[in-house]
Structures are given as structure tokens and as C-alpha cells.
Amino acid sequence: MKLPGKVAIVTGAASGMGRAVSLRFAAEGAAILCADINDPANAETAAMIERAGGRALAAHCDTSQSLQVQAMVRQAVAAFGKVTHLYNNAAISKPNPPVPESVADLPEDFWRATLDINLTGYFLCAKYALPEIIKAGGGVILNVSSTAGLMTGQSIAAYSTTKTAVIALTRSLAIDYARQGVRVNAICPGPIETVRTRIGRPGGPQGDERVKRIASQVPLGRLGKPEEVAALALFLASDDASFITGAAIPIDGGRTLGIIGGGAPA
Ligand SMILES: NC(=O)c1ccc[n+]([C@@H]2O[C@H](COP(=O)([O-])OP(=O)(O)OC[C@H]3O[C@@H](n4cnc5c(N)ncnc54)[C@H](O)[C@@H]3O)[C@@H](O)[C@H]2O)c1
């Protein structure tokens, strides 16, 4: 086991990569505080962990809300005695219902919501988990960015801005807390098979058609799987990565190299 005796907070644990990482960390011995706003699906993640013999607690937490984040960290400590790991993952990418996303048309409230959840939420979770991580003798923070934080695409200004800023926040956290035994890295997934990759923008391809189109732009010729991201997260969360901090690591099938066959990014 790679994480025996550890306690991890995973935000956005109800779905996609957050669920996959929760299951993987738990299988490696960590107790998991699953934090999400989708209570039924979050409870199911915790139940899946428990059915597999692990320890988990589902907590309702809107990560953009300071008081809810503080309460969630207290719940983790009350349930498991400490916090050693934080997996900052909860994020939004598209407005629902859809609205135009090029800057002149982008509604101010979607811009603010994206910054609140994707950036301030990561800050708040780090701010309130850090004292506990330090108290526990050090640990690891992983911030999920995106290849959209390393490059960009059309009509993703709000999302891309936050994902780039997450890398800057990662570097600041890494240097500020290095001497206190906290390693902080960013994970930059390319297209990964989750619910969100099946939903395109209005007028564009949807579902299988969208997945096929995205896959055609990836040098390895397919989308990644949440479990592949969980494997990278586990490596970075474990002592195997003991000399890695402040890095932003792509996991993208080569997508940031360019597009096979040319054409516009998805
Ligand atoms: N899927 C991809 O292809 C892809 C690619 C690059 C980066 N990412 C990033 O990976 C992470 C996970 O993506 P995913 O596709 O698994 O997402 P997802 O949409 O399947 O899951 C996101 C989870 O976050 C939760 N959430 C949303 N707002 C929240 C809030 N304010 N407080 C608490 N929870 C909230 C949702 O309820 C959901 O359970 C995100 O940071 C995303 O930006 C995804």
C-alpha cells in the first residue's frame, strides 16, 4: 500500500476523476473525506469505498464557500483525526444552460462563478487544510489544472484563465510550504472520458461524435481514462514522488504536443 495511515480530502469526489482518485487512494490505505455538492452521488462514492473495505465520509461542501470549506476540514479531522492530503479537483467548465463564451459575450456571472469555484475554491481548501497538514507533520496537495492551463482553445476564456492560475497557485503554495514538509503539484489532464467530455457546445458535436472528434486530435488516438489520472495522482501523493514539488504535469496522450493532422483545437 502506498498511502497507509493517510487522510485525504478529495473535492468533486462525486463524479469522474474525483471518484476514481477517491477509490484509488482508499485502496492504497488512505481514509477519504469526499467533498461535493452532489450529495447522492457523493454518498455513493463513499459507499463504494466502504464496500471495498476502505474508510470514507461524504460531506456536503460547496468549495467556493469559506464557511462550508472550514466545516468540511473540521469534519475530516473529527472523523479521521488528521488531514495529510488535499486533492483539489471540483471545478466547472461550461455554463448550464449554455451561453456564448467568447469574452465580449461571456456573462459576468459565469466568469465570476468559474473563478469562485475553479480558483478561489482551490485557495480556500488549501488555506484551511494546510494548518492540519502541517500539524500532521507534512503532506501533499494536488491541484487539478488542465491542458487548458498550459495552452488554450476557442471560447474557453473563463475556464482556461482559472486553469492557468491554478498552476501559479500551485507554484506559490509549493515554495511557501516546502520547508514545512508539504509538496504541492498540479495535474494537467487532456481529454479524459467523463460526463463532461460528451457534452459539446451548442451547434457542435455531442456524445460519441464529440468523443471521436476529440480522440482524432490526440497523438495517442484516444481519450484518457479517469483511472489513468488516478494512477498519476497516486504517484504524486506517495513517497515515490518525494523530490517533486511545484510541477505542472500533463497527462494528455501527447495533446499538448500539437494536433495530429492539424485543425482547430476542440
Ligand atoms: N474531463 C476532462 O476531460 C478534463 C480535462 C482536463 C481537466 N479536467 C479537470 O479535472 C477535474 C475533474 O473533472 P471531471 O471531468 O472528472 O469533472 P466532473 O464534472 O465529472 O466532476 C466534477 C465534480 O465537481 C463537483 N462540483 C462542481 N462544483 C462544485 C462546488 N462548487 N463544490 C464542490 N463540488 C463541486 C460536481 O458536483 C462534480 O461531482 C476538474 O478540475 C476539471 O476541470 C477535466
PDB file of N, CA and C in Angstrom, residues 14 36-37 45 77 81 90 100 107 133 135 141 166 173 178-179 199 207 216 220 238 240 266:
ATOM      1  N   ALA A  14     -17.742  13.204  -6.236  1.00  0.00           N
ATOM      2  CA  ALA A  14     -18.964  12.503  -6.634  1.00  0.00           C
ATOM      3  C   ALA A  14     -18.918  11.954  -8.044  1.00  0.00           C
ATOM      4  N   ASP A  36     -18.371  17.288  -1.962  1.00  0.00           N
ATOM      5  CA  ASP A  36     -19.049  17.621  -3.225  1.00  0.00           C
ATOM      6  C   ASP A  36     -20.376  18.305  -2.897  1.00  0.00           C
ATOM      7  N   ILE A  37     -20.976  18.908  -3.922  1.00  0.00           N
ATOM      8  CA  ILE A  37     -22.325  19.478  -3.751  1.00  0.00           C
ATOM      9  C   ILE A  37     -23.401  18.504  -4.203  1.00  0.00           C
ATOM     10  N   THR A  45     -20.004   7.481  -3.783  1.00  0.00           N
ATOM     11  CA  THR A  45     -18.539   7.302  -3.796  1.00  0.00           C
ATOM     12  C   THR A  45     -18.071   6.762  -2.441  1.00  0.00           C
ATOM     13  N   VAL A  77     -11.168  16.043  10.248  1.00  0.00           N
ATOM     14  CA  VAL A  77     -10.364  15.850  11.466  1.00  0.00           C
ATOM     15  C   VAL A  77     -11.174  15.084  12.517  1.00  0.00           C
ATOM     16  N   GLY A  81      -9.131  12.094  12.521  1.00  0.00           N
ATOM     17  CA  GLY A  81      -8.046  12.512  13.427  1.00  0.00           C
ATOM     18  C   GLY A  81      -7.034  13.461  12.847  1.00  0.00           C
ATOM     19  N   ALA A  90     -12.658  19.866  -7.648  1.00  0.00           N
ATOM     20  CA  ALA A  90     -14.005  20.345  -8.002  1.00  0.00           C
ATOM     21  C   ALA A  90     -13.905  21.571  -8.908  1.00  0.00           C
ATOM     22  N   PRO A 100     -23.076  32.094 -24.816  1.00  0.00           N
ATOM     23  CA  PRO A 100     -21.853  32.343 -25.588  1.00  0.00           C
ATOM     24  C   PRO A 100     -20.671  32.554 -24.646  1.00  0.00           C
ATOM     25  N   PRO A 107     -21.260  36.100 -20.014  1.00  0.00           N
ATOM     26  CA  PRO A 107     -21.954  36.774 -18.914  1.00  0.00           C
ATOM     27  C   PRO A 107     -21.024  36.921 -17.699  1.00  0.00           C
ATOM     28  N   ILE A 133      -2.539  19.838   7.735  1.00  0.00           N
ATOM     29  CA  ILE A 133      -1.484  19.044   7.072  1.00  0.00           C
ATOM     30  C   ILE A 133      -0.151  19.277   7.788  1.00  0.00           C
ATOM     31  N   LYS A 135       0.201  20.289  10.912  1.00  0.00           N
ATOM     32  CA  LYS A 135       0.064  19.658  12.234  1.00  0.00           C
ATOM     33  C   LYS A 135       0.334  18.158  12.154  1.00  0.00           C
ATOM     34  N   ILE A 141      -0.449  18.363  -1.445  1.00  0.00           N
ATOM     35  CA  ILE A 141      -1.610  18.976  -2.092  1.00  0.00           C
ATOM     36  C   ILE A 141      -1.470  18.765  -3.596  1.00  0.00           C
ATOM     37  N   VAL A 166      -4.400  28.208 -11.579  1.00  0.00           N
ATOM     38  CA  VAL A 166      -4.199  27.081 -10.647  1.00  0.00           C
ATOM     39  C   VAL A 166      -2.721  26.648 -10.657  1.00  0.00           C
ATOM     40  N   LEU A 173       2.151  27.920  -3.539  1.00  0.00           N
ATOM     41  CA  LEU A 173       1.983  27.025  -2.387  1.00  0.00           C
ATOM     42  C   LEU A 173       3.226  26.166  -2.204  1.00  0.00           C
ATOM     43  N   ALA A 178       7.315  24.471   1.288  1.00  0.00           N
ATOM     44  CA  ALA A 178       8.328  23.425   1.083  1.00  0.00           C
ATOM     45  C   ALA A 178       9.045  23.078   2.382  1.00  0.00           C
ATOM     46  N   ARG A 179       9.374  24.096   3.166  1.00  0.00           N
ATOM     47  CA  ARG A 179      10.163  23.857   4.390  1.00  0.00           C
ATOM     48  C   ARG A 179       9.306  23.305   5.525  1.00  0.00           C
ATOM     49  N   ILE A 199     -20.331  16.269 -23.590  1.00  0.00           N
ATOM     50  CA  ILE A 199     -21.232  17.407 -23.810  1.00  0.00           C
ATOM     51  C   ILE A 199     -20.475  18.520 -24.527  1.00  0.00           C
ATOM     52  N   GLY A 207     -21.882  13.854 -27.602  1.00  0.00           N
ATOM     53  CA  GLY A 207     -21.826  12.426 -27.313  1.00  0.00           C
ATOM     54  C   GLY A 207     -20.693  11.714 -28.038  1.00  0.00           C
ATOM     55  N   SER A 216      -9.478  12.044 -32.277  1.00  0.00           N
ATOM     56  CA  SER A 216      -8.717  12.173 -33.527  1.00  0.00           C
ATOM     57  C   SER A 216      -7.633  13.247 -33.412  1.00  0.00           C
ATOM     58  N   LEU A 220      -1.996  10.002 -29.162  1.00  0.00           N
ATOM     59  CA  LEU A 220      -2.189   8.578 -28.842  1.00  0.00           C
ATOM     60  C   LEU A 220      -3.529   8.038 -29.353  1.00  0.00           C
ATOM     61  N   SER A 238       2.275   9.919  -3.182  1.00  0.00           N
ATOM     62  CA  SER A 238       3.050   8.951  -2.393  1.00  0.00           C
ATOM     63  C   SER A 238       4.504   9.394  -2.245  1.00  0.00           C
ATOM     64  N   ASP A 240       6.896   7.986  -3.451  1.00  0.00           N
ATOM     65  CA  ASP A 240       7.616   7.764  -4.718  1.00  0.00           C
ATOM     66  C   ASP A 240       7.970   9.091  -5.388  1.00  0.00           C
ATOM     67  N   ALA A 266     -10.136  21.292 -29.954  1.00  0.00           N
ATOM     68  CA  ALA A 266     -11.531  21.068 -29.539  1.00  0.00           C
ATOM     69  C   ALA A 266     -11.935  22.113 -28.531  1.00  0.00           C
TER      70      ALA A 266
END
